[in-house]
PDB file of C-alpha atoms in Angstrom:
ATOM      1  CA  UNK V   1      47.673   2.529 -42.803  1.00  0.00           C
ATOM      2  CA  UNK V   2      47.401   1.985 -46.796  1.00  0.00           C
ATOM      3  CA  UNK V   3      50.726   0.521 -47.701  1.00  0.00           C
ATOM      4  CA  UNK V   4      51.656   3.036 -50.329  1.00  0.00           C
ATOM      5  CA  UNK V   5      51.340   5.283 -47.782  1.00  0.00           C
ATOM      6  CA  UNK V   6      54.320   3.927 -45.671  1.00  0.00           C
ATOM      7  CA  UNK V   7      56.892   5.171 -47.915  1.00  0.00           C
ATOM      8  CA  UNK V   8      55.149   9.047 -47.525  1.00  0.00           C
ATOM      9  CA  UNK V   9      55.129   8.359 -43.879  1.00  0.00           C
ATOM     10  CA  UNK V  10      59.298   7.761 -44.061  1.00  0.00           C
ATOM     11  CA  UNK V  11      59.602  10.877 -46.196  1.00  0.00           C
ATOM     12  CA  UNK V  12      58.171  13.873 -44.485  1.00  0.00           C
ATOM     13  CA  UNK V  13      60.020  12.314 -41.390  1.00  0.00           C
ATOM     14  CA  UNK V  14      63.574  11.828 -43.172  1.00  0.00           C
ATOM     15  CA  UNK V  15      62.631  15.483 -44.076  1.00  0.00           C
ATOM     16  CA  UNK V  16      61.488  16.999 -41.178  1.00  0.00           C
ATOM     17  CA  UNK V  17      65.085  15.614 -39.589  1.00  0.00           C
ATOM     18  CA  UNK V  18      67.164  17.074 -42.185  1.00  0.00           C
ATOM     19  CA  UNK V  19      65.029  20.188 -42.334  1.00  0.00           C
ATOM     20  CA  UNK V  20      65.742  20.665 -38.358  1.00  0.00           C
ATOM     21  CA  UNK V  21      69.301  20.076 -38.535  1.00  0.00           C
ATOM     22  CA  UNK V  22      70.476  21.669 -41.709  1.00  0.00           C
ATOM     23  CA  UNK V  23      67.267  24.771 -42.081  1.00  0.00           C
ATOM     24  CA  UNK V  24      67.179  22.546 -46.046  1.00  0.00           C
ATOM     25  CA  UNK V  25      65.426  20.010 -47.586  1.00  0.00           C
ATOM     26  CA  UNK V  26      67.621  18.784 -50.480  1.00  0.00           C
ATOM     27  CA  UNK V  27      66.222  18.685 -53.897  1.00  0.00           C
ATOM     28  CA  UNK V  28      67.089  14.601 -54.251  1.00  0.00           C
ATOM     29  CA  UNK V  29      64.783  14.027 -51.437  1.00  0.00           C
ATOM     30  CA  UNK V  30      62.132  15.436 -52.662  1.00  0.00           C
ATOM     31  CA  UNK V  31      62.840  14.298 -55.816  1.00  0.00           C
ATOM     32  CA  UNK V  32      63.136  10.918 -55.101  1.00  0.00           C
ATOM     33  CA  UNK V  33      59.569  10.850 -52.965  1.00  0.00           C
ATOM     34  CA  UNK V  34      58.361  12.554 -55.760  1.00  0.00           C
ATOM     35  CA  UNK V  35      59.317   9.597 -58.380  1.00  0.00           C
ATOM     36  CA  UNK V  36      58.409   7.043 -55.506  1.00  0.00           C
ATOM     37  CA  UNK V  37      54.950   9.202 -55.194  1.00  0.00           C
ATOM     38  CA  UNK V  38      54.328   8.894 -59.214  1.00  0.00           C
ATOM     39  CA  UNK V  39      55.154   5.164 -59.263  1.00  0.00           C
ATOM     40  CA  UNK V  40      53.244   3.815 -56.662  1.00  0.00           C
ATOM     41  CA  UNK V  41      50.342   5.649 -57.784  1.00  0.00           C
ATOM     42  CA  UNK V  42      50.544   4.001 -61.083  1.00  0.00           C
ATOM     43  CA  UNK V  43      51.296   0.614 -59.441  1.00  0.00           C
ATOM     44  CA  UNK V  44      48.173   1.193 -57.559  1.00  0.00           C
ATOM     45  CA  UNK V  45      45.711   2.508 -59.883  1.00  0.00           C
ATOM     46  CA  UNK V  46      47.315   2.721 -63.294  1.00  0.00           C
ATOM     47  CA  UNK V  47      46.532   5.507 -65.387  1.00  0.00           C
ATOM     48  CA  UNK V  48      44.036   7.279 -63.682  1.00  0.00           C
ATOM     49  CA  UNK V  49      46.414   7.311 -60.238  1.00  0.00           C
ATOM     50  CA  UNK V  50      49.534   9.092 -62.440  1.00  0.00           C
ATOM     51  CA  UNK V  51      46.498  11.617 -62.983  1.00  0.00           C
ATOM     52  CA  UNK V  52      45.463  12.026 -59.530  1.00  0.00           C
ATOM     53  CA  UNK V  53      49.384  11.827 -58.508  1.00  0.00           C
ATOM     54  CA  UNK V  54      50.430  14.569 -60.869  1.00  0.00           C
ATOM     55  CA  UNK V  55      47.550  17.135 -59.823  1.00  0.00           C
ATOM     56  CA  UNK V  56      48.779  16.551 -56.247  1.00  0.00           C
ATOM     57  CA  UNK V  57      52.064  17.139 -57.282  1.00  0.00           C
ATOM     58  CA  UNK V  58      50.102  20.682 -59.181  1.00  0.00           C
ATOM     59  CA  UNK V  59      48.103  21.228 -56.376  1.00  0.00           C
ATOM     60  CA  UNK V  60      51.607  20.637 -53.269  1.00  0.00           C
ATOM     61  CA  UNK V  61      53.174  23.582 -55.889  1.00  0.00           C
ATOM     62  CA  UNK V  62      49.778  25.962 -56.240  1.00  0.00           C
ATOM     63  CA  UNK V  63      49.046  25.882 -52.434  1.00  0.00           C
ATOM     64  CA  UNK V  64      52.948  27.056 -51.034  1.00  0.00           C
ATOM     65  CA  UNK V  65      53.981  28.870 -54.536  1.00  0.00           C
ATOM     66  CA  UNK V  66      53.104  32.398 -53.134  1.00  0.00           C
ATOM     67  CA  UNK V  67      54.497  31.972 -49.480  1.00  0.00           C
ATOM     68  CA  UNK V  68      58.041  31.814 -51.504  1.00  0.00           C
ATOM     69  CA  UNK V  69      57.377  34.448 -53.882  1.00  0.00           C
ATOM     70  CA  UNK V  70      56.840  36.622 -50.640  1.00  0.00           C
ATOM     71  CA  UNK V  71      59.772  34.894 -49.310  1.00  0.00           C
ATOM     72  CA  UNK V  72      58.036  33.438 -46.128  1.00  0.00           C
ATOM     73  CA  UNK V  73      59.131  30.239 -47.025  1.00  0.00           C
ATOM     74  CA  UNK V  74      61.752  28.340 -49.088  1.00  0.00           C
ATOM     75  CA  UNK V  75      61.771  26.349 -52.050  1.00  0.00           C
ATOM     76  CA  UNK V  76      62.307  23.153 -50.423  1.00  0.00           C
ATOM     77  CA  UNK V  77      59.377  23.503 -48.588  1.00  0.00           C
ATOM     78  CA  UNK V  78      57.542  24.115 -51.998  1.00  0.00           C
ATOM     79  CA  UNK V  79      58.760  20.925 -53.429  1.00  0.00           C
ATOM     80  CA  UNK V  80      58.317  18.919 -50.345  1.00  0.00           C
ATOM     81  CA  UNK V  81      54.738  19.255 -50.090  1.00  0.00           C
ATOM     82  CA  UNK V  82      54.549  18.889 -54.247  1.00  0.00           C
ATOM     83  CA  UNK V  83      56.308  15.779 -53.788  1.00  0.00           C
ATOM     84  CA  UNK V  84      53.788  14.626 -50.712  1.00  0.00           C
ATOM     85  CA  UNK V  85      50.990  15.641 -53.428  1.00  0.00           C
ATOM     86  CA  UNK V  86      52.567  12.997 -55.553  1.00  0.00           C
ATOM     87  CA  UNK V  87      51.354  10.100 -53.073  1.00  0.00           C
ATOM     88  CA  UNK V  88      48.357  12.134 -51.331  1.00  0.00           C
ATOM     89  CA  UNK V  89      46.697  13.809 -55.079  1.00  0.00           C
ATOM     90  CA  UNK V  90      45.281  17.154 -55.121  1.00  0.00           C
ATOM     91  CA  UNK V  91      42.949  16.833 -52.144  1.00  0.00           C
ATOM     92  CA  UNK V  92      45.455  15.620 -50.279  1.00  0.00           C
ATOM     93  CA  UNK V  93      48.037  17.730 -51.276  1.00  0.00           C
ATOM     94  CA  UNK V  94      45.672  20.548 -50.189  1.00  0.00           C
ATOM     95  CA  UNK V  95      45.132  19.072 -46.852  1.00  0.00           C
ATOM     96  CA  UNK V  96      48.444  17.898 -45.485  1.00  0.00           C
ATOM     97  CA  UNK V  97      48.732  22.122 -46.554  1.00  0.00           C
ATOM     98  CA  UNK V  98      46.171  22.900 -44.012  1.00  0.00           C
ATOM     99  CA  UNK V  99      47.379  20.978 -41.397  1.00  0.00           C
ATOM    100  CA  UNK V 100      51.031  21.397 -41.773  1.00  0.00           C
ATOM    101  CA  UNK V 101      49.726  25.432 -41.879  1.00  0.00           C
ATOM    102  CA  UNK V 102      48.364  25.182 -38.537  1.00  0.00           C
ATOM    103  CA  UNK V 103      50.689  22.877 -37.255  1.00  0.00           C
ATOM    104  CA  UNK V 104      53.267  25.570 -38.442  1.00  0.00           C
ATOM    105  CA  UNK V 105      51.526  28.256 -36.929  1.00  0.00           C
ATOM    106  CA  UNK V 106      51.748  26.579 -33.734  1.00  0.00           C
ATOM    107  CA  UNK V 107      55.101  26.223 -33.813  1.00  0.00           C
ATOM    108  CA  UNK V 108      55.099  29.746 -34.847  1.00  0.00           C
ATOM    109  CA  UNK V 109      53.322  30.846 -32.069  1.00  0.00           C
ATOM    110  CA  UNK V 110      55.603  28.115 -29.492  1.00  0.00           C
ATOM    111  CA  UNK V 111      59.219  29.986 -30.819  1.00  0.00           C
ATOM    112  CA  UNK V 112      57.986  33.234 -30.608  1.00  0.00           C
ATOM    113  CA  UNK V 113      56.500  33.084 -26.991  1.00  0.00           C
ATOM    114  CA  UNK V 114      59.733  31.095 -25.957  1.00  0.00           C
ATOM    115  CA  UNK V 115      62.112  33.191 -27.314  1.00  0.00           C
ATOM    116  CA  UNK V 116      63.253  36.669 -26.625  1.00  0.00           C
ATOM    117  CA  UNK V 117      62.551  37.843 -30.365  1.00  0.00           C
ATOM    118  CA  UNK V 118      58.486  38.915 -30.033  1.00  0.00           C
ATOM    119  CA  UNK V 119      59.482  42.268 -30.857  1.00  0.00           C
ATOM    120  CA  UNK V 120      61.260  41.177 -33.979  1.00  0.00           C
ATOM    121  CA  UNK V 121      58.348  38.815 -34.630  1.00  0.00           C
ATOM    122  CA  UNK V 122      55.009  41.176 -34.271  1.00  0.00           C
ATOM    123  CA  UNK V 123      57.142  43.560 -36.334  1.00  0.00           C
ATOM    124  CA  UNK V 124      57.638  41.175 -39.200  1.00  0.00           C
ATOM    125  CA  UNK V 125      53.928  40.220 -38.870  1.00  0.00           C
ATOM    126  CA  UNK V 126      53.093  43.965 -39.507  1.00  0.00           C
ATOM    127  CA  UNK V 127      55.320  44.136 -42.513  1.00  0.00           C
ATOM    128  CA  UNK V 128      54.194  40.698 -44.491  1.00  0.00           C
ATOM    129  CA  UNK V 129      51.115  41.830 -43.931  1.00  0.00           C
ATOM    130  CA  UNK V 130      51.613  45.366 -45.001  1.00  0.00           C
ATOM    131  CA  UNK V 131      53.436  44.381 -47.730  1.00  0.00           C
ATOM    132  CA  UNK V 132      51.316  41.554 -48.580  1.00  0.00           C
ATOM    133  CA  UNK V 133      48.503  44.668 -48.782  1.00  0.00           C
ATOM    134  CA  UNK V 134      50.326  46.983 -50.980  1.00  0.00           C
ATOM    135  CA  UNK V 135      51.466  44.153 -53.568  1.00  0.00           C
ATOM    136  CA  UNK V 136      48.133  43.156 -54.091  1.00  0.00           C
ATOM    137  CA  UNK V 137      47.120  46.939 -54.860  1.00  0.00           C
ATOM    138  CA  UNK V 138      50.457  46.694 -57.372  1.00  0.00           C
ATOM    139  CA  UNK V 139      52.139  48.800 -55.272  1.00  0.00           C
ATOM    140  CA  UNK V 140      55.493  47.859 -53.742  1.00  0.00           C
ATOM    141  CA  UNK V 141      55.917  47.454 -50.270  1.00  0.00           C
ATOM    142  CA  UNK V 142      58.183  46.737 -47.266  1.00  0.00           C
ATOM    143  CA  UNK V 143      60.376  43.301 -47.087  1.00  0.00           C
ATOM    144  CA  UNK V 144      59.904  41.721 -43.624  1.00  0.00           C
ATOM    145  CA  UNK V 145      63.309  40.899 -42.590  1.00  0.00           C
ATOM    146  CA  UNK V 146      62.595  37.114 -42.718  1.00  0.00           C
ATOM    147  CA  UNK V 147      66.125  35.472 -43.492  1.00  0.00           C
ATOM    148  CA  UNK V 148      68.060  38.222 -41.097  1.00  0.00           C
ATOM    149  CA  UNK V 149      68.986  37.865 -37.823  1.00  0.00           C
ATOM    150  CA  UNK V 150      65.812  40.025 -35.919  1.00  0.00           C
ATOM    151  CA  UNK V 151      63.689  36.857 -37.258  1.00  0.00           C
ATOM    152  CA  UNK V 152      63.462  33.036 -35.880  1.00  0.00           C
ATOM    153  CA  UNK V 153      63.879  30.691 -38.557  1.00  0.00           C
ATOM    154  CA  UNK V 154      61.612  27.612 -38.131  1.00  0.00           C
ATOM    155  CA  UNK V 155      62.105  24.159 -39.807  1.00  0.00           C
ATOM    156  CA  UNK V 156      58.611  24.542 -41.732  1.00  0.00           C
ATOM    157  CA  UNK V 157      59.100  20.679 -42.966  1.00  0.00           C
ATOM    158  CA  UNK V 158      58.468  19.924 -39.504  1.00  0.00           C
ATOM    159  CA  UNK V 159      54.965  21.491 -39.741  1.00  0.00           C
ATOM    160  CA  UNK V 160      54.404  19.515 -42.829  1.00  0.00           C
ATOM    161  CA  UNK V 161      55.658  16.406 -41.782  1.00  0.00           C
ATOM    162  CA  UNK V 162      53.393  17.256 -39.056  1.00  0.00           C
ATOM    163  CA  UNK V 163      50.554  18.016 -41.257  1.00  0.00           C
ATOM    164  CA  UNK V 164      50.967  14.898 -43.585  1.00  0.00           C
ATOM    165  CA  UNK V 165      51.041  12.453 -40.453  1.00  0.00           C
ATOM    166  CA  UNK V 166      48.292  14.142 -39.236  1.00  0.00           C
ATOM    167  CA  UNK V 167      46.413  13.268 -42.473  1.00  0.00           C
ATOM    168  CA  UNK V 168      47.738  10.227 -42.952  1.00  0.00           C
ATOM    169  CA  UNK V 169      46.613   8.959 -39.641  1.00  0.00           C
ATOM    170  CA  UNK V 170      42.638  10.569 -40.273  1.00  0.00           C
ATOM    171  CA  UNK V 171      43.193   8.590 -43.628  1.00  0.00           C
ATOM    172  CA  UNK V 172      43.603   5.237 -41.925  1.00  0.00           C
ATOM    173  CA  UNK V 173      41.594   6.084 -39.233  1.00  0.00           C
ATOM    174  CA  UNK V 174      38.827   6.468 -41.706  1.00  0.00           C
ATOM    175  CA  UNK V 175      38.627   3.033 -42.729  1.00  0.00           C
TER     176      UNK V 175
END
């Protein structure tokens, strides 16, 4: 594994832990990978790596930016994988995305066939998606009831610690 990449590797797990316990990822976490992200990107590659780090951070915001405004996700989730952008850049901002996106969907898929909620959950499926269908004609549409109690909440830094170690390990594997 690169050695810039260790302190990404600490984050997204630090992260995932508080994310499980608390259902947060606090701001100064992310902030702080986020400044650690920037600066070893410079120390790395100077100029042109505080580019490619700032584009991830662009692309980490781009790629969750609409699962919050349709309040599937929170905003810590946002700026986590922003702040993994700032040590991965934009393609691998976009792909610790992907993976954590199937990793969550896994886990997803794991709660809701454990649990006694499927009801709950197919019928919030049917309303993001409804809703997800009328908002995109401009029209409005029905809330799923995502934060209530009739859904499971799930830890989605898990997925995209997940995700990044996933990535992380194809990275090293790679060379």
């Amino acid at each position: 594994m690169s050695p810039h990449l260790l302190p990404l590797a600490a984050f997204v797990i630090v992260a995932a832990a508080i994310d499980l316990h608390s259902r947060r990822i606090p701001n100064w976490l992310n902030l702080a990978a986020a400044i650690t992200g920037l600066s070893a990107s410079v120390f790395v590659a100077g100029l042109p790596g505080l580019v490619d780090s700032g584009l991830g951070i662009a692309a980490g915001l781009l790629m969750l930016l609409p699962f919050f405004a349709f309040r599937v996700l929170g905003a810590g989730d946002v700026k986590m994988l922003a702040a993994v952008g700032s040590f991965a850049g934009p393609t691998g901002a976009l792909m610790c995305g992907l993976y954590g996106m199937i990793a969550g969907g896994l886990l997803a898929l794991a709660v809701m066939l454990a649990g006694r909620r499927r009801k709950a959950a197919v019928e919030n499926l049917r309303l993001m998606f409804t809703g997800l269908l009328l908002r995109m004609q401009g029209a409005t549409g029905p809330d799923a009831d995502l934060r209530g109690n009739s859904a499971a909440r799930l830890p989605y830094g898990v997925a995209l610690a997940a995700g990044t170690l996933t990535w992380i390990y194809l990275q090293s594997s790679a060379r």
